[in-house]
């Protein structure tokens, strides 16, 4: 096995996944940014959740919003539901791990808020439960998924937006999710900073 060839193949596969996603997702990603800016300008917030690498993506997104992406601006109201270990472990222990995000959405979410729900398979039960809770709280859902979109596809209603990465491998989906998050952050800044 030639490891250099193997690494090269990862680059090639990633570029192919990025190109296919670009063709499908550029326009709806711009709509996501506009949706999030509208919520933020109405004094609403964005709650983000996911498991594993998607948990890291949720935290990454919140950090870019609260801190900054590439340009100086005031912090924006975004929270990752994956960071409060006391809440997560209490909910998992006292109730069920499937409820670790939905209990937080019901406690923190308000009408007009946005839930950024991240699941590479589209089938993560605790993310699905968070979507149900968001709908109960009259929140808009933005879902980042992959493969065939999973069960989350069936849950999209009203102004919800699903950015489904047309790839089968989790690594490729996560790579595109990271780019989508950066694209959303950049577009939000562009809108808020008058195209700078």
GROMACS .gro file of C-alpha atoms in nm:
model
  196
    1UNK     CA    1   0.000   0.000   0.000
    2UNK     CA    2   0.139   0.339  -0.100
    3UNK     CA    3   0.039   0.590   0.170
    4UNK     CA    4   0.112   0.889  -0.053
    5UNK     CA    5  -0.134   0.757  -0.312
    6UNK     CA    6  -0.386   0.698  -0.035
    7UNK     CA    7  -0.350   1.055   0.093
    8UNK     CA    8  -0.373   1.190  -0.263
    9UNK     CA    9  -0.696   0.996  -0.310
   10UNK     CA   10  -0.844   1.167  -0.003
   11UNK     CA   11  -0.770   1.506  -0.157
   12UNK     CA   12  -0.923   1.402  -0.489
   13UNK     CA   13  -1.232   1.255  -0.324
   14UNK     CA   14  -1.275   1.565  -0.110
   15UNK     CA   15  -1.246   1.798  -0.409
   16UNK     CA   16  -1.505   1.593  -0.598
   17UNK     CA   17  -1.745   1.605  -0.302
   18UNK     CA   18  -1.690   1.980  -0.267
   19UNK     CA   19  -1.763   2.042  -0.635
   20UNK     CA   20  -2.083   1.837  -0.633
   21UNK     CA   21  -2.199   2.010  -0.314
   22UNK     CA   22  -2.113   2.354  -0.456
   23UNK     CA   23  -2.343   2.298  -0.752
   24UNK     CA   24  -2.632   2.195  -0.528
   25UNK     CA   25  -2.586   2.397  -0.211
   26UNK     CA   26  -2.446   2.743  -0.292
   27UNK     CA   27  -2.787   2.905  -0.340
   28UNK     CA   28  -2.960   2.749  -0.036
   29UNK     CA   29  -2.654   2.831   0.178
   30UNK     CA   30  -2.702   3.199   0.094
   31UNK     CA   31  -3.067   3.165   0.201
   32UNK     CA   32  -2.952   3.012   0.531
   33UNK     CA   33  -2.730   3.314   0.597
   34UNK     CA   34  -3.018   3.552   0.524
   35UNK     CA   35  -3.246   3.352   0.755
   36UNK     CA   36  -2.991   3.364   1.037
   37UNK     CA   37  -2.927   3.736   0.994
   38UNK     CA   38  -3.302   3.803   1.006
   39UNK     CA   39  -3.324   3.611   1.333
   40UNK     CA   40  -3.022   3.787   1.483
   41UNK     CA   41  -3.151   4.132   1.380
   42UNK     CA   42  -3.481   4.048   1.555
   43UNK     CA   43  -3.289   3.985   1.881
   44UNK     CA   44  -3.325   3.611   1.840
   45UNK     CA   45  -3.047   3.354   1.865
   46UNK     CA   46  -2.907   3.044   1.699
   47UNK     CA   47  -2.880   2.715   1.888
   48UNK     CA   48  -2.656   2.446   1.737
   49UNK     CA   49  -2.630   2.073   1.807
   50UNK     CA   50  -2.478   1.751   1.676
   51UNK     CA   51  -2.286   1.443   1.790
   52UNK     CA   52  -1.915   1.360   1.763
   53UNK     CA   53  -1.760   1.554   1.476
   54UNK     CA   54  -2.093   1.731   1.432
   55UNK     CA   55  -2.074   1.841   1.797
   56UNK     CA   56  -1.738   1.995   1.715
   57UNK     CA   57  -1.897   2.165   1.413
   58UNK     CA   58  -2.175   2.306   1.635
   59UNK     CA   59  -1.913   2.446   1.871
   60UNK     CA   60  -1.708   2.580   1.581
   61UNK     CA   61  -2.009   2.764   1.441
   62UNK     CA   62  -2.101   2.917   1.778
   63UNK     CA   63  -1.742   3.028   1.836
   64UNK     CA   64  -1.728   3.202   1.497
   65UNK     CA   65  -2.055   3.382   1.575
   66UNK     CA   66  -1.979   3.488   1.932
   67UNK     CA   67  -1.616   3.577   1.863
   68UNK     CA   68  -1.564   3.660   1.501
   69UNK     CA   69  -1.514   3.489   1.170
   70UNK     CA   70  -1.262   3.692   0.968
   71UNK     CA   71  -1.367   4.052   1.031
   72UNK     CA   72  -1.418   4.250   1.349
   73UNK     CA   73  -1.781   4.293   1.450
   74UNK     CA   74  -1.989   4.268   1.767
   75UNK     CA   75  -2.053   3.915   1.890
   76UNK     CA   76  -2.365   3.741   1.763
   77UNK     CA   77  -2.603   3.534   1.977
   78UNK     CA   78  -2.523   3.169   1.908
   79UNK     CA   79  -2.493   2.877   2.149
   80UNK     CA   80  -2.374   2.521   2.109
   81UNK     CA   81  -2.592   2.275   2.298
   82UNK     CA   82  -2.298   2.032   2.306
   83UNK     CA   83  -2.084   2.218   2.558
   84UNK     CA   84  -2.267   2.209   2.892
   85UNK     CA   85  -2.148   1.875   3.028
   86UNK     CA   86  -2.351   1.912   3.347
   87UNK     CA   87  -2.675   1.960   3.154
   88UNK     CA   88  -2.592   1.688   2.902
   89UNK     CA   89  -2.496   1.428   3.163
   90UNK     CA   90  -2.787   1.515   3.392
   91UNK     CA   91  -3.039   1.485   3.108
   92UNK     CA   92  -2.881   1.163   2.980
   93UNK     CA   93  -2.872   1.014   3.330
   94UNK     CA   94  -3.212   1.129   3.458
   95UNK     CA   95  -3.405   1.094   3.132
   96UNK     CA   96  -3.247   0.958   2.816
   97UNK     CA   97  -2.953   1.046   2.591
   98UNK     CA   98  -3.201   1.097   2.308
   99UNK     CA   99  -3.326   1.407   2.495
  100UNK     CA  100  -2.995   1.585   2.563
  101UNK     CA  101  -3.060   1.850   2.299
  102UNK     CA  102  -3.439   1.870   2.298
  103UNK     CA  103  -3.459   1.946   2.671
  104UNK     CA  104  -3.216   2.234   2.616
  105UNK     CA  105  -3.411   2.360   2.312
  106UNK     CA  106  -3.732   2.361   2.514
  107UNK     CA  107  -3.559   2.550   2.797
  108UNK     CA  108  -3.366   2.804   2.587
  109UNK     CA  109  -3.544   2.830   2.253
  110UNK     CA  110  -3.791   3.107   2.176
  111UNK     CA  111  -4.012   3.180   1.874
  112UNK     CA  112  -3.798   3.325   1.597
  113UNK     CA  113  -3.478   3.149   1.707
  114UNK     CA  114  -3.295   2.919   1.468
  115UNK     CA  115  -3.180   2.563   1.539
  116UNK     CA  116  -2.872   2.451   1.348
  117UNK     CA  117  -2.915   2.072   1.354
  118UNK     CA  118  -2.611   1.877   1.230
  119UNK     CA  119  -2.619   1.505   1.151
  120UNK     CA  120  -2.407   1.340   0.882
  121UNK     CA  121  -2.654   1.051   0.851
  122UNK     CA  122  -2.967   1.258   0.902
  123UNK     CA  123  -3.080   0.993   1.149
  124UNK     CA  124  -2.935   1.102   1.485
  125UNK     CA  125  -3.222   1.050   1.728
  126UNK     CA  126  -3.121   1.327   1.969
  127UNK     CA  127  -3.092   1.574   1.680
  128UNK     CA  128  -3.432   1.464   1.549
  129UNK     CA  129  -3.579   1.520   1.897
  130UNK     CA  130  -3.421   1.869   1.899
  131UNK     CA  131  -3.592   1.945   1.567
  132UNK     CA  132  -3.929   1.840   1.714
  133UNK     CA  133  -3.864   2.066   2.014
  134UNK     CA  134  -3.763   2.355   1.787
  135UNK     CA  135  -4.087   2.324   1.593
  136UNK     CA  136  -4.282   2.325   1.921
  137UNK     CA  137  -4.102   2.648   2.013
  138UNK     CA  138  -4.180   2.803   1.670
  139UNK     CA  139  -3.816   2.807   1.566
  140UNK     CA  140  -3.676   2.771   1.215
  141UNK     CA  141  -3.456   2.467   1.157
  142UNK     CA  142  -3.143   2.463   0.943
  143UNK     CA  143  -3.025   2.104   0.900
  144UNK     CA  144  -2.681   2.002   0.777
  145UNK     CA  145  -2.700   1.638   0.668
  146UNK     CA  146  -2.543   1.392   0.427
  147UNK     CA  147  -2.603   1.067   0.240
  148UNK     CA  148  -2.976   1.059   0.151
  149UNK     CA  149  -3.067   1.314   0.419
  150UNK     CA  150  -3.209   1.047   0.647
  151UNK     CA  151  -3.521   1.092   0.858
  152UNK     CA  152  -3.445   1.462   0.902
  153UNK     CA  153  -3.554   1.523   0.541
  154UNK     CA  154  -3.911   1.431   0.636
  155UNK     CA  155  -3.911   1.678   0.926
  156UNK     CA  156  -3.844   1.993   0.724
  157UNK     CA  157  -4.148   2.223   0.725
  158UNK     CA  158  -4.229   2.586   0.648
  159UNK     CA  159  -3.915   2.798   0.633
  160UNK     CA  160  -3.683   2.513   0.738
  161UNK     CA  161  -3.379   2.458   0.515
  162UNK     CA  162  -3.184   2.136   0.470
  163UNK     CA  163  -2.833   2.146   0.328
  164UNK     CA  164  -2.780   1.783   0.235
  165UNK     CA  165  -2.430   1.690   0.122
  166UNK     CA  166  -2.452   1.437  -0.165
  167UNK     CA  167  -2.177   1.209  -0.034
  168UNK     CA  168  -2.175   0.869   0.131
  169UNK     CA  169  -1.859   0.881   0.340
  170UNK     CA  170  -1.880   1.054   0.677
  171UNK     CA  171  -1.537   1.216   0.635
  172UNK     CA  172  -1.639   1.379   0.305
  173UNK     CA  173  -1.970   1.497   0.454
  174UNK     CA  174  -1.792   1.652   0.752
  175UNK     CA  175  -1.543   1.827   0.525
  176UNK     CA  176  -1.826   1.985   0.329
  177UNK     CA  177  -2.012   2.073   0.650
  178UNK     CA  178  -1.705   2.265   0.768
  179UNK     CA  179  -1.700   2.457   0.439
  180UNK     CA  180  -2.074   2.526   0.461
  181UNK     CA  181  -2.028   2.663   0.813
  182UNK     CA  182  -1.748   2.891   0.695
  183UNK     CA  183  -1.960   3.002   0.398
  184UNK     CA  184  -2.255   3.081   0.625
  185UNK     CA  185  -2.032   3.278   0.863
  186UNK     CA  186  -1.879   3.473   0.576
  187UNK     CA  187  -2.219   3.548   0.422
  188UNK     CA  188  -2.356   3.665   0.759
  189UNK     CA  189  -2.061   3.899   0.797
  190UNK     CA  190  -2.103   4.023   0.439
  191UNK     CA  191  -2.469   4.110   0.506
  192UNK     CA  192  -2.402   4.271   0.844
  193UNK     CA  193  -2.094   4.463   0.731
  194UNK     CA  194  -2.247   4.594   0.407
  195UNK     CA  195  -2.056   4.369   0.172
  196UNK     CA  196  -1.711   4.431   0.321
   0.00000   0.00000   0.00000
